[in-house]
Coordinates of C-alpha atoms in Angstrom, one line a residue:
M1 CA -1.2 9.0 6.4
T2 CA -0.4 11.6 3.8
D3 CA -1.4 15.2 3.7
D4 CA -4.0 16.0 1.0
T5 CA -4.7 19.3 -0.8
N6 CA -7.5 20.2 1.7
G7 CA -5.2 20.4 4.7
G8 CA -6.6 17.2 6.1
F9 CA -5.2 13.7 6.0
K10 CA -5.7 11.2 3.2
P11 CA -5.2 7.7 4.5
T12 CA -2.9 5.4 2.7
R13 CA -3.8 1.7 2.2
R14 CA -1.4 0.7 5.0
S15 CA -2.8 3.2 7.5
V16 CA -6.4 2.2 6.6
L17 CA -5.6 -1.4 7.2
R18 CA -3.9 -0.7 10.6
L19 CA -6.9 1.4 11.6
G20 CA -9.3 -1.2 10.4
A21 CA -7.5 -3.9 12.3
M22 CA -7.5 -1.8 15.5
S23 CA -11.2 -1.2 15.1
A24 CA -11.8 -4.9 14.5
L25 CA -9.9 -5.7 17.7
G26 CA -12.3 -3.4 19.6
I27 CA -9.8 -0.5 20.0
G28 CA -11.9 2.6 20.0
I29 CA -10.6 4.8 17.2
G30 CA -13.9 6.1 15.9
I31 CA -14.0 4.4 12.5
P32 CA -15.5 1.1 11.4
A33 CA -13.3 -1.9 10.5
V34 CA -12.0 -2.1 7.0
S35 CA -13.2 -5.1 5.0
G36 CA -13.6 -6.4 1.5
S37 CA -11.5 -5.2 -1.4
V38 CA -9.0 -3.2 0.6
A39 CA -8.0 -6.1 2.8
A40 CA -8.0 -8.4 -0.2
T41 CA -5.4 -6.3 -2.0
I42 CA -2.6 -7.0 0.5
D43 CA -0.4 -9.8 -0.7
C44 CA 0.2 -11.7 2.5
P45 CA 0.0 -15.4 3.4
K46 CA -3.0 -16.1 5.5
T47 CA -3.3 -18.4 8.5
P48 CA -5.3 -21.7 8.7
G49 CA -7.8 -19.8 10.9
Y50 CA -8.3 -17.1 8.2
W51 CA -8.9 -19.7 5.5
A52 CA -11.3 -21.7 7.8
N53 CA -13.4 -18.6 8.3
H54 CA -13.3 -17.0 4.8
P55 CA -14.3 -19.7 2.3
E56 CA -15.4 -16.9 -0.1
T57 CA -11.7 -16.1 -0.7
W58 CA -10.9 -19.7 -1.8
P59 CA -10.2 -20.4 -5.4
D60 CA -13.2 -21.7 -7.3
K61 CA -11.7 -25.0 -8.3
D62 CA -11.7 -27.8 -5.7
L63 CA -8.4 -28.6 -4.1
T64 CA -6.2 -31.7 -4.3
I65 CA -4.3 -32.0 -1.0
A66 CA -1.5 -34.6 -0.7
G67 CA -3.0 -36.6 -3.6
E68 CA -6.6 -36.4 -2.3
E69 CA -9.1 -34.4 -4.4
E70 CA -12.1 -33.2 -2.3
S71 CA -14.5 -30.3 -2.3
N72 CA -13.4 -27.0 -0.8
S73 CA -16.1 -27.4 1.9
Y74 CA -14.5 -30.7 2.9
W75 CA -11.1 -29.0 3.3
Q76 CA -12.7 -26.2 5.2
G77 CA -14.3 -28.7 7.6
I78 CA -10.8 -30.1 8.3
L79 CA -9.6 -26.6 9.1
L80 CA -12.5 -26.1 11.5
D81 CA -12.2 -29.5 13.2
P82 CA -10.0 -29.6 16.3
P83 CA -7.0 -31.9 15.7
K84 CA -7.1 -33.4 19.2
G85 CA -3.4 -34.1 19.2
D86 CA -3.3 -35.9 15.9
K87 CA 0.0 -34.8 14.3
A88 CA -1.3 -35.5 10.7
K89 CA -4.3 -33.2 11.3
I90 CA -2.1 -30.5 12.7
M91 CA 0.2 -30.7 9.7
L92 CA -2.8 -30.9 7.3
K93 CA -4.2 -27.5 8.6
H94 CA -0.9 -25.8 7.8
Y95 CA -0.6 -27.6 4.6
I96 CA -4.0 -26.6 3.4
A97 CA -3.3 -22.9 4.3
T98 CA 0.0 -23.1 2.4
V99 CA -1.6 -24.6 -0.7
L100 CA -4.3 -21.8 -0.6
N101 CA -1.6 -19.1 0.0
L102 CA 0.5 -20.4 -2.9
R103 CA -2.5 -20.3 -5.2
T104 CA -3.6 -16.8 -4.2
L105 CA -0.4 -14.8 -3.5
Q106 CA 1.0 -12.6 -6.3
S107 CA 4.4 -11.7 -4.7
G108 CA 7.7 -13.4 -5.5
C109 CA 8.0 -14.6 -2.0
T110 CA 6.5 -17.9 -2.9
S111 CA 9.5 -18.7 -5.2
A112 CA 12.2 -17.1 -3.1
E113 CA 14.6 -19.2 -1.1
I114 CA 14.1 -19.4 2.6
K115 CA 16.9 -17.5 4.4
Y116 CA 16.4 -18.7 8.0
G117 CA 15.6 -21.9 9.7
Y118 CA 15.9 -25.6 9.1
Y119 CA 14.9 -25.4 5.5
E120 CA 17.3 -22.5 4.6
G121 CA 17.9 -22.6 0.8
Y122 CA 14.6 -24.3 0.0
T123 CA 11.5 -22.5 -1.4
I124 CA 8.2 -22.8 0.5
E125 CA 6.9 -24.8 -2.5
Q126 CA 9.6 -27.4 -1.9
V127 CA 8.8 -27.5 1.8
K128 CA 5.1 -27.9 1.0
N129 CA 5.9 -30.8 -1.3
M130 CA 8.0 -32.5 1.4
A131 CA 5.1 -32.0 3.8
G132 CA 2.7 -33.6 1.2
T133 CA 5.0 -36.6 1.1
W134 CA 5.0 -36.8 4.9
L135 CA 1.2 -36.6 4.9
R136 CA 0.8 -39.3 2.3
H137 CA 2.8 -41.6 4.6
T138 CA 0.3 -41.0 7.4
S139 CA -3.3 -42.1 7.1
S140 CA -5.1 -40.7 10.2
W141 CA -6.5 -37.6 8.3
Q142 CA -7.8 -39.5 5.3
S143 CA -11.5 -40.5 5.3
G144 CA -12.3 -44.0 6.4
Q145 CA -9.2 -44.6 8.6
N146 CA -11.2 -45.6 11.7
G147 CA -10.0 -42.7 13.8
R148 CA -6.3 -43.8 14.0
K149 CA -4.3 -41.0 15.4
Q150 CA -0.8 -40.0 14.1
T151 CA 1.0 -39.7 17.4
S152 CA 4.5 -39.2 16.1
W153 CA 6.0 -36.4 14.0
Y154 CA 8.2 -39.0 12.3
A155 CA 6.9 -40.7 9.1
A156 CA 8.8 -41.8 5.9
D157 CA 12.1 -41.0 7.6
M158 CA 11.0 -37.4 7.8
D159 CA 10.6 -35.0 10.8
G160 CA 7.1 -33.7 10.2
E161 CA 7.4 -31.2 13.1
K162 CA 10.1 -29.2 11.3
L163 CA 8.1 -29.2 8.1
K164 CA 5.0 -28.1 10.0
D165 CA 6.9 -25.4 11.8
T166 CA 8.2 -24.0 8.5
L167 CA 4.7 -24.0 6.9
D168 CA 3.3 -22.4 10.1
A169 CA 6.0 -19.7 9.9
F170 CA 5.2 -19.0 6.3
N171 CA 1.5 -18.7 7.0
N172 CA 1.9 -16.5 10.0
N173 CA 5.0 -14.5 9.5
P174 CA 7.0 -15.1 6.3
A175 CA 9.7 -12.6 7.4
S176 CA 10.7 -15.1 10.1
L177 CA 11.9 -17.2 7.3
G178 CA 13.6 -14.3 5.5
L179 CA 10.8 -14.1 2.9
D180 CA 9.7 -10.7 1.8
C181 CA 6.0 -11.0 1.0
G182 CA 5.3 -7.3 1.4
C183 CA 3.5 -7.7 4.7
D184 CA 6.2 -8.2 7.2
D185 CA 4.9 -5.6 9.6
R186 CA 1.8 -7.4 10.7

């Protein structure tokens, strides 16, 4: 917080968000949780859970995911549906969140090279594209597939688990990949 001209404190955007988050978690600090435009101004990737519960923040245009064009409400339904051990559905949740993050983020972290982890030297866009290829070689998540479950992380000679873990790291904590998205203290 910074000192204002009246001798009191004038909250900065970061302090307001921290206080709002504490309030939202039920930590009694005497102010209501922050919502709306203040939270929307932070340029951080969001988790699959965030996107599942905030469809109002999605881009207006319907998404094409791994070659499948569907309505945003269809993709939201996938985010809300438990994967029940289906590796393709687990990957798909992280993939959808990454697609949404790449479409909404303004920072340069989306085009920066990953500095740590299995995909060091790649961009998150490249990892997302590889995950899309992996998904296209599975079919359990696509409509009309009679409930077949993807039980292995291997498809198309690719280790889907490493791809999923990288997308998950980007969506939850881009700093863990060495990416500076301007929100590494959350």
